[in-house]
PDB file of C-alpha atoms in Angstrom:
ATOM      1  CA  PHE A  19     -10.611   4.658   3.600  1.00 71.00           C
ATOM      2  CA  LEU A  20      -9.710   3.958   7.236  1.00 74.00           C
ATOM      3  CA  MET A  21     -13.286   2.772   7.772  1.00 79.00           C
ATOM      4  CA  PHE A  22     -12.854   0.399   4.826  1.00 80.00           C
ATOM      5  CA  LEU A  23      -9.669  -0.938   6.417  1.00 82.00           C
ATOM      6  CA  PHE A  24     -11.415  -1.392   9.757  1.00 85.00           C
ATOM      7  CA  CYS A  25     -14.265  -3.386   8.171  1.00 85.00           C
ATOM      8  CA  ILE A  26     -11.800  -5.465   6.160  1.00 88.00           C
ATOM      9  CA  SER A  27      -9.763  -6.175   9.291  1.00 88.00           C
ATOM     10  CA  LEU A  28     -12.877  -7.496  11.042  1.00 90.00           C
ATOM     11  CA  LEU A  29     -13.766  -9.693   8.055  1.00 89.00           C
ATOM     12  CA  ALA A  30     -10.188 -10.954   7.857  1.00 89.00           C
ATOM     13  CA  LEU A  31     -10.229 -11.813  11.571  1.00 90.00           C
ATOM     14  CA  LEU A  32     -13.334 -13.968  11.042  1.00 91.00           C
ATOM     15  CA  PHE A  33     -11.709 -15.642   8.025  1.00 90.00           C
ATOM     16  CA  VAL A  34      -8.470 -16.354   9.914  1.00 89.00           C
ATOM     17  CA  ARG A  35     -10.423 -17.843  12.836  1.00 89.00           C
ATOM     18  CA  PHE A  36     -12.428 -20.033  10.439  1.00 89.00           C
ATOM     19  CA  LYS A  37      -9.321 -21.165   8.580  1.00 87.00           C
ATOM     20  CA  ASP A  38      -7.384 -21.981  11.749  1.00 85.00           C
ATOM     21  CA  ARG A  39     -10.277 -24.038  13.081  1.00 84.00           C
ATOM     22  CA  PHE A  40     -11.421 -25.938   9.992  1.00 82.00           C
ATOM     23  CA  LEU A  41      -8.408 -25.830   7.634  1.00 82.00           C
ATOM     24  CA  PRO A  42      -5.369 -25.765   9.927  1.00 82.00           C
ATOM     25  CA  ARG A  43      -3.170 -27.745   7.508  1.00 81.00           C
ATOM     26  CA  LEU A  44      -3.787 -25.415   4.574  1.00 79.00           C
ATOM     27  CA  ASN A  45      -0.497 -23.540   4.510  1.00 81.00           C
ATOM     28  CA  ILE A  46       1.108 -22.283   1.302  1.00 85.00           C
ATOM     29  CA  LYS A  47       4.827 -21.804   1.836  1.00 85.00           C
ATOM     30  CA  ARG A  48       6.108 -21.465  -1.717  1.00 87.00           C
ATOM     31  CA  LEU A  49       4.806 -20.213  -5.088  1.00 92.00           C
ATOM     32  CA  ASN A  50       6.616 -20.125  -8.406  1.00 94.00           C
ATOM     33  CA  TYR A  51       6.915 -16.863 -10.294  1.00 95.00           C
ATOM     34  CA  ALA A  52       4.177 -17.599 -12.859  1.00 95.00           C
ATOM     35  CA  THR A  53       1.695 -18.449 -10.109  1.00 95.00           C
ATOM     36  CA  LEU A  54       2.583 -15.256  -8.281  1.00 95.00           C
ATOM     37  CA  LEU A  55       1.807 -13.228 -11.399  1.00 96.00           C
ATOM     38  CA  MET A  56      -1.497 -15.058 -11.872  1.00 96.00           C
ATOM     39  CA  MET A  57      -2.612 -14.035  -8.393  1.00 95.00           C
ATOM     40  CA  PHE A  58      -4.031 -10.942 -10.081  1.00 96.00           C
ATOM     41  CA  ILE A  59      -6.970 -13.083 -11.274  1.00 96.00           C
ATOM     42  CA  PRO A  60      -8.653 -13.589  -7.848  1.00 96.00           C
ATOM     43  CA  ILE A  61      -8.046  -9.897  -7.136  1.00 96.00           C
ATOM     44  CA  TRP A  62      -9.761  -9.062 -10.441  1.00 96.00           C
ATOM     45  CA  ILE A  63     -12.732 -11.307  -9.596  1.00 96.00           C
ATOM     46  CA  MET A  64     -13.087  -9.829  -6.113  1.00 95.00           C
ATOM     47  CA  LEU A  65     -13.077  -6.301  -7.559  1.00 94.00           C
ATOM     48  CA  TYR A  66     -16.823  -6.668  -8.199  1.00 93.00           C
ATOM     49  CA  VAL A  67     -17.690  -7.822  -4.662  1.00 92.00           C
ATOM     50  CA  LEU A  68     -19.182  -5.081  -2.462  1.00 88.00           C
ATOM     51  CA  ASN A  69     -17.876  -2.365  -4.763  1.00 87.00           C
ATOM     52  CA  ILE A  70     -19.092   0.809  -3.061  1.00 82.00           C
ATOM     53  CA  ALA A  71     -18.509   4.190  -4.736  1.00 76.00           C
ATOM     54  CA  GLY A  72     -15.594   2.781  -6.709  1.00 78.00           C
ATOM     55  CA  LYS A  73     -13.951   1.191  -3.653  1.00 83.00           C
ATOM     56  CA  SER A  74     -14.242  -2.579  -3.474  1.00 89.00           C
ATOM     57  CA  ILE A  75     -14.275  -4.267  -0.083  1.00 90.00           C
ATOM     58  CA  GLY A  76     -13.813  -7.583  -1.873  1.00 91.00           C
ATOM     59  CA  GLN A  77     -10.683  -6.418  -3.671  1.00 93.00           C
ATOM     60  CA  PHE A  78      -9.050  -4.980  -0.553  1.00 91.00           C
ATOM     61  CA  PHE A  79     -10.102  -8.036   1.462  1.00 92.00           C
ATOM     62  CA  ILE A  80      -8.345 -10.482  -0.869  1.00 94.00           C
ATOM     63  CA  LEU A  81      -5.266  -8.251  -0.991  1.00 94.00           C
ATOM     64  CA  TYR A  82      -5.240  -8.194   2.825  1.00 92.00           C
ATOM     65  CA  LEU A  83      -5.342 -12.000   2.940  1.00 93.00           C
ATOM     66  CA  ILE A  84      -2.655 -12.360   0.269  1.00 94.00           C
ATOM     67  CA  GLY A  85      -0.418 -10.087   2.306  1.00 92.00           C
ATOM     68  CA  TYR A  86      -1.210 -11.920   5.553  1.00 91.00           C
ATOM     69  CA  TYR A  87      -0.760 -15.466   4.262  1.00 91.00           C
ATOM     70  CA  LEU A  88       1.647 -15.214   1.318  1.00 92.00           C
ATOM     71  CA  LEU A  89       3.738 -12.063   1.218  1.00 92.00           C
ATOM     72  CA  VAL A  90       5.275 -12.750   4.612  1.00 89.00           C
ATOM     73  CA  LYS A  91       6.768 -16.128   3.654  1.00 92.00           C
ATOM     74  CA  GLU A  92      10.531 -15.997   3.087  1.00 93.00           C
ATOM     75  CA  PRO A  93      10.569 -18.390   0.079  1.00 94.00           C
ATOM     76  CA  ILE A  94       7.896 -16.305  -1.647  1.00 95.00           C
ATOM     77  CA  LEU A  95       9.738 -13.081  -0.851  1.00 94.00           C
ATOM     78  CA  GLU A  96      12.925 -14.591  -2.249  1.00 95.00           C
ATOM     79  CA  THR A  97      11.116 -15.418  -5.501  1.00 95.00           C
ATOM     80  CA  ILE A  98       9.773 -11.866  -5.699  1.00 95.00           C
ATOM     81  CA  LYS A  99      13.246 -10.486  -5.071  1.00 95.00           C
ATOM     82  CA  LYS A 100      14.857 -12.800  -7.656  1.00 95.00           C
ATOM     83  CA  TYR A 101      12.571 -11.628 -10.465  1.00 96.00           C
ATOM     84  CA  ARG A 102      12.323  -7.961  -9.424  1.00 95.00           C
ATOM     85  CA  ILE A 103      13.931  -6.568 -12.605  1.00 96.00           C
ATOM     86  CA  LEU A 104      11.703  -8.626 -14.896  1.00 97.00           C
ATOM     87  CA  THR A 105       8.638  -7.681 -12.840  1.00 97.00           C
ATOM     88  CA  ALA A 106       9.549  -3.988 -12.927  1.00 97.00           C
ATOM     89  CA  PHE A 107       9.916  -4.192 -16.726  1.00 97.00           C
ATOM     90  CA  ILE A 108       6.518  -5.931 -17.056  1.00 97.00           C
ATOM     91  CA  TRP A 109       4.971  -3.343 -14.755  1.00 97.00           C
ATOM     92  CA  LEU A 110       6.295  -0.322 -16.663  1.00 96.00           C
ATOM     93  CA  ILE A 111       5.285  -1.743 -20.050  1.00 97.00           C
ATOM     94  CA  SER A 112       1.835  -2.649 -18.733  1.00 96.00           C
ATOM     95  CA  GLU A 113       1.440   0.811 -17.186  1.00 95.00           C
ATOM     96  CA  GLY A 114       2.228   2.427 -20.530  1.00 95.00           C
ATOM     97  CA  ILE A 115      -0.276   0.208 -22.338  1.00 95.00           C
ATOM     98  CA  TYR A 116      -2.982   0.880 -19.758  1.00 95.00           C
ATOM     99  CA  THR A 117      -2.406   4.641 -19.796  1.00 93.00           C
ATOM    100  CA  TYR A 118      -2.644   4.775 -23.587  1.00 93.00           C
ATOM    101  CA  ALA A 119      -5.668   2.452 -23.738  1.00 93.00           C
ATOM    102  CA  TYR A 120      -7.604   4.241 -20.998  1.00 91.00           C
ATOM    103  CA  CYS A 121      -6.719   7.861 -21.772  1.00 89.00           C
ATOM    104  CA  PHE A 122      -6.441   7.856 -25.564  1.00 90.00           C
ATOM    105  CA  ALA A 123      -8.255   4.761 -26.887  1.00 89.00           C
ATOM    106  CA  ASP A 124     -11.287   4.993 -24.570  1.00 88.00           C
ATOM    107  CA  PHE A 125     -10.727   1.403 -23.405  1.00 91.00           C
ATOM    108  CA  ARG A 126     -13.401   0.458 -20.855  1.00 90.00           C
ATOM    109  CA  GLY A 127     -15.202  -2.579 -19.487  1.00 92.00           C
ATOM    110  CA  ILE A 128     -14.220  -5.826 -17.776  1.00 94.00           C
ATOM    111  CA  LEU A 129     -10.987  -6.276 -19.748  1.00 94.00           C
ATOM    112  CA  CYS A 130      -9.959  -2.744 -18.819  1.00 94.00           C
ATOM    113  CA  ASP A 131     -10.607  -3.630 -15.177  1.00 94.00           C
ATOM    114  CA  GLY A 132      -8.422  -6.701 -15.571  1.00 95.00           C
ATOM    115  CA  LEU A 133      -5.594  -4.668 -17.073  1.00 95.00           C
ATOM    116  CA  TYR A 134      -5.938  -2.160 -14.242  1.00 95.00           C
ATOM    117  CA  ILE A 135      -5.617  -4.942 -11.641  1.00 96.00           C
ATOM    118  CA  TRP A 136      -2.683  -6.482 -13.543  1.00 97.00           C
ATOM    119  CA  VAL A 137      -0.824  -3.162 -13.506  1.00 97.00           C
ATOM    120  CA  GLY A 138      -1.464  -2.704  -9.790  1.00 96.00           C
ATOM    121  CA  TRP A 139      -0.441  -6.249  -8.879  1.00 97.00           C
ATOM    122  CA  THR A 140       2.771  -6.282 -10.937  1.00 97.00           C
ATOM    123  CA  GLY A 141       3.570  -2.891  -9.412  1.00 96.00           C
ATOM    124  CA  ILE A 142       3.156  -4.320  -5.908  1.00 96.00           C
ATOM    125  CA  LEU A 143       5.448  -7.259  -6.698  1.00 96.00           C
ATOM    126  CA  ALA A 144       8.045  -5.026  -8.355  1.00 96.00           C
ATOM    127  CA  LEU A 145       8.180  -2.582  -5.459  1.00 95.00           C
ATOM    128  CA  ILE A 146       8.370  -5.364  -2.868  1.00 95.00           C
ATOM    129  CA  GLY A 147      11.202  -7.005  -4.811  1.00 95.00           C
ATOM    130  CA  ILE A 148      13.128  -3.763  -5.239  1.00 94.00           C
ATOM    131  CA  GLY A 149      12.532  -2.893  -1.601  1.00 91.00           C
ATOM    132  CA  GLN A 150      13.849  -6.299  -0.521  1.00 89.00           C
ATOM    133  CA  SER A 151      17.002  -5.679  -2.523  1.00 88.00           C
ATOM    134  CA  ALA A 152      17.716  -1.968  -2.133  1.00 85.00           C
ATOM    135  CA  LEU A 153      15.794  -0.741   0.903  1.00 81.00           C
ATOM    136  CA  ASN A 154      16.114  -3.604   3.378  1.00 80.00           C
ATOM    137  CA  MET A 155      18.109  -1.645   5.916  1.00 80.00           C
ATOM    138  CA  THR A 156      17.696   0.189   9.186  1.00 83.00           C
ATOM    139  CA  SER A 157      18.813   3.687  10.067  1.00 85.00           C
ATOM    140  CA  ARG A 158      17.683   6.613  12.171  1.00 88.00           C
ATOM    141  CA  VAL A 159      15.903   8.074   9.155  1.00 87.00           C
ATOM    142  CA  SER A 160      14.013   4.867   8.357  1.00 84.00           C
ATOM    143  CA  ALA A 161      13.136   4.354  12.040  1.00 86.00           C
ATOM    144  CA  TYR A 162      11.824   7.932  12.254  1.00 89.00           C
ATOM    145  CA  PHE A 163       9.605   7.600   9.189  1.00 88.00           C
ATOM    146  CA  ALA A 164       8.425   4.136  10.249  1.00 85.00           C
ATOM    147  CA  ARG A 165       7.028   5.684  13.440  1.00 87.00           C
ATOM    148  CA  ALA A 166       5.619   8.632  11.512  1.00 90.00           C
ATOM    149  CA  SER A 167       4.007   6.651   8.681  1.00 88.00           C
ATOM    150  CA  PHE A 168       0.463   6.294  10.053  1.00 87.00           C
ATOM    151  CA  PRO A 169       0.009   9.840  11.425  1.00 90.00           C
ATOM    152  CA  VAL A 170       1.570  11.240   8.240  1.00 92.00           C
ATOM    153  CA  TYR A 171      -0.950   9.190   6.266  1.00 89.00           C
ATOM    154  CA  MET A 172      -3.789  10.855   8.197  1.00 88.00           C
ATOM    155  CA  ILE A 173      -2.339  14.371   8.117  1.00 92.00           C
ATOM    156  CA  HIS A 174      -0.986  14.725   4.579  1.00 92.00           C
ATOM    157  CA  LEU A 175      -4.262  14.834   2.640  1.00 89.00           C
ATOM    158  CA  VAL A 176      -5.454  17.939   4.470  1.00 92.00           C
ATOM    159  CA  TRP A 177      -2.317  19.847   3.511  1.00 95.00           C
ATOM    160  CA  VAL A 178      -2.323  18.533  -0.066  1.00 94.00           C
ATOM    161  CA  VAL A 179      -5.869  19.855  -0.559  1.00 94.00           C
ATOM    162  CA  VAL A 180      -5.231  23.213   1.123  1.00 94.00           C
ATOM    163  CA  VAL A 181      -1.896  23.822  -0.595  1.00 94.00           C
ATOM    164  CA  GLY A 182      -3.245  22.638  -3.938  1.00 93.00           C
ATOM    165  CA  TYR A 183      -6.194  25.025  -3.704  1.00 93.00           C
ATOM    166  CA  TYR A 184      -3.854  28.010  -3.571  1.00 93.00           C
ATOM    167  CA  PHE A 185      -0.927  26.858  -5.716  1.00 91.00           C
ATOM    168  CA  LEU A 186      -3.128  25.796  -8.623  1.00 89.00           C
ATOM    169  CA  LYS A 187      -3.851  29.506  -9.023  1.00 87.00           C
ATOM    170  CA  VAL A 188      -0.129  30.269  -9.394  1.00 85.00           C
ATOM    171  CA  SER A 189       1.156  30.704 -12.947  1.00 83.00           C
ATOM    172  CA  ALA A 190       4.049  28.276 -12.699  1.00 83.00           C
ATOM    173  CA  GLY A 191       3.074  25.642 -15.247  1.00 87.00           C
ATOM    174  CA  VAL A 192       1.951  22.117 -14.407  1.00 86.00           C
ATOM    175  CA  ALA A 193       5.464  20.971 -13.412  1.00 88.00           C
ATOM    176  CA  GLY A 194       6.002  24.036 -11.216  1.00 91.00           C
ATOM    177  CA  GLN A 195       2.631  23.672  -9.520  1.00 92.00           C
ATOM    178  CA  PHE A 196       3.291  19.993  -8.935  1.00 92.00           C
ATOM    179  CA  ALA A 197       6.671  20.693  -7.341  1.00 93.00           C
ATOM    180  CA  LEU A 198       5.280  23.473  -5.153  1.00 93.00           C
ATOM    181  CA  ILE A 199       2.401  21.321  -3.924  1.00 94.00           C
ATOM    182  CA  ILE A 200       4.620  18.313  -3.177  1.00 94.00           C
ATOM    183  CA  ILE A 201       7.370  20.214  -1.376  1.00 96.00           C
ATOM    184  CA  THR A 202       5.094  22.540   0.621  1.00 96.00           C
ATOM    185  CA  SER A 203       2.694  19.740   1.586  1.00 96.00           C
ATOM    186  CA  PHE A 204       5.581  17.570   2.750  1.00 96.00           C
ATOM    187  CA  VAL A 205       7.102  20.320   4.889  1.00 96.00           C
ATOM    188  CA  LEU A 206       3.759  21.256   6.481  1.00 96.00           C
ATOM    189  CA  THR A 207       2.867  17.610   7.077  1.00 96.00           C
ATOM    190  CA  MET A 208       6.131  16.887   8.873  1.00 95.00           C
ATOM    191  CA  LEU A 209       5.844  20.091  10.927  1.00 96.00           C
ATOM    192  CA  SER A 210       2.331  19.060  11.944  1.00 95.00           C
ATOM    193  CA  TYR A 211       3.578  15.614  12.911  1.00 94.00           C
ATOM    194  CA  GLU A 212       6.366  17.087  15.031  1.00 93.00           C
ATOM    195  CA  ILE A 213       3.879  19.317  16.861  1.00 93.00           C
ATOM    196  CA  ILE A 214       1.302  16.548  17.368  1.00 92.00           C
ATOM    197  CA  ARG A 215       3.774  13.988  18.703  1.00 90.00           C
ATOM    198  CA  ARG A 216       4.772  16.384  21.484  1.00 89.00           C
ATOM    199  CA  ILE A 217       1.211  16.769  22.800  1.00 88.00           C
ATOM    200  CA  PRO A 218       0.120  13.709  24.847  1.00 84.00           C
ATOM    201  CA  GLY A 219      -3.603  13.977  24.048  1.00 84.00           C
ATOM    202  CA  LEU A 220      -3.091  14.422  20.312  1.00 84.00           C
ATOM    203  CA  ARG A 221      -0.406  11.755  20.293  1.00 84.00           C
ATOM    204  CA  LEU A 222      -3.005   9.270  21.517  1.00 82.00           C
ATOM    205  CA  VAL A 223      -5.557  10.376  18.900  1.00 83.00           C
ATOM    206  CA  PHE A 224      -3.046   9.876  16.082  1.00 83.00           C
ATOM    207  CA  SER A 225      -1.777   6.553  17.484  1.00 79.00           C
ATOM    208  CA  ILE A 226       1.754   7.826  17.928  1.00 80.00           C
ATOM    209  CA  LYS A 227       3.881   5.682  20.190  1.00 71.00           C
ATOM    210  CA  GLU A 228       6.656   7.421  21.991  1.00 62.00           C
ATOM    211  CA  ILE A 229       9.593   5.092  21.442  1.00 54.00           C
ATOM    212  CA  ARG A 230      12.127   5.245  24.246  1.00 54.00           C
ATOM    213  CA  PRO A 231      15.749   4.812  23.178  1.00 49.00           C
ATOM    214  CA  THR A 232      17.436   1.556  24.113  1.00 47.00           C
ATOM    215  CA  ARG A 233      20.578   1.518  26.202  1.00 48.00           C
ATOM    216  CA  LYS A 234      22.589   0.894  23.080  1.00 47.00           C
ATOM    217  CA  GLU A 235      21.125   3.997  21.416  1.00 45.00           C
ATOM    218  CA  GLU A 236      21.714   6.049  24.584  1.00 43.00           C
TER     219      GLU A 236
END
């Protein structure tokens, strides 16, 4: 997946250079709520572009550009925040419909793909809106996990697979196995991060910046 992101970043860089040179005045600063919801359509279309082993470079590319050009604009973020409750309701209802249709009604094909993209996109908007409202804060905990986010992303899968291999053999029921895997994987991941960030060579490999405290923090 990191290789996909690297390729998409290179493509996006070319696109940004092209846009800045030939379309410098094209700058969308505001979108109404209905238009924001309908942004799932270009994502749906791009799903079929360079779809390799179920991962679409086209889909991730358009999402990257939407994030770069649109989801950083304050007026657009304010719209997302304003309608966060409605979006969350739409998302949860859509998720329920998709789960039933895919798992129990054997719903497949292009329309199923569209519903899948709709669920993902409304979920993105809902979480951004809720985050803007409830999680837009800074603290030592948030600063710590902000620094740890990328290395944790790289480390966690290894522990999830290893822990899952053993705990799925434990007779604790699905809920018990799930809890054991989540808790144990989290603890081992954070321990690994703490060890890695103290070793200069490994810190470089995992792109961990050692943040020095400011005078205020000291």
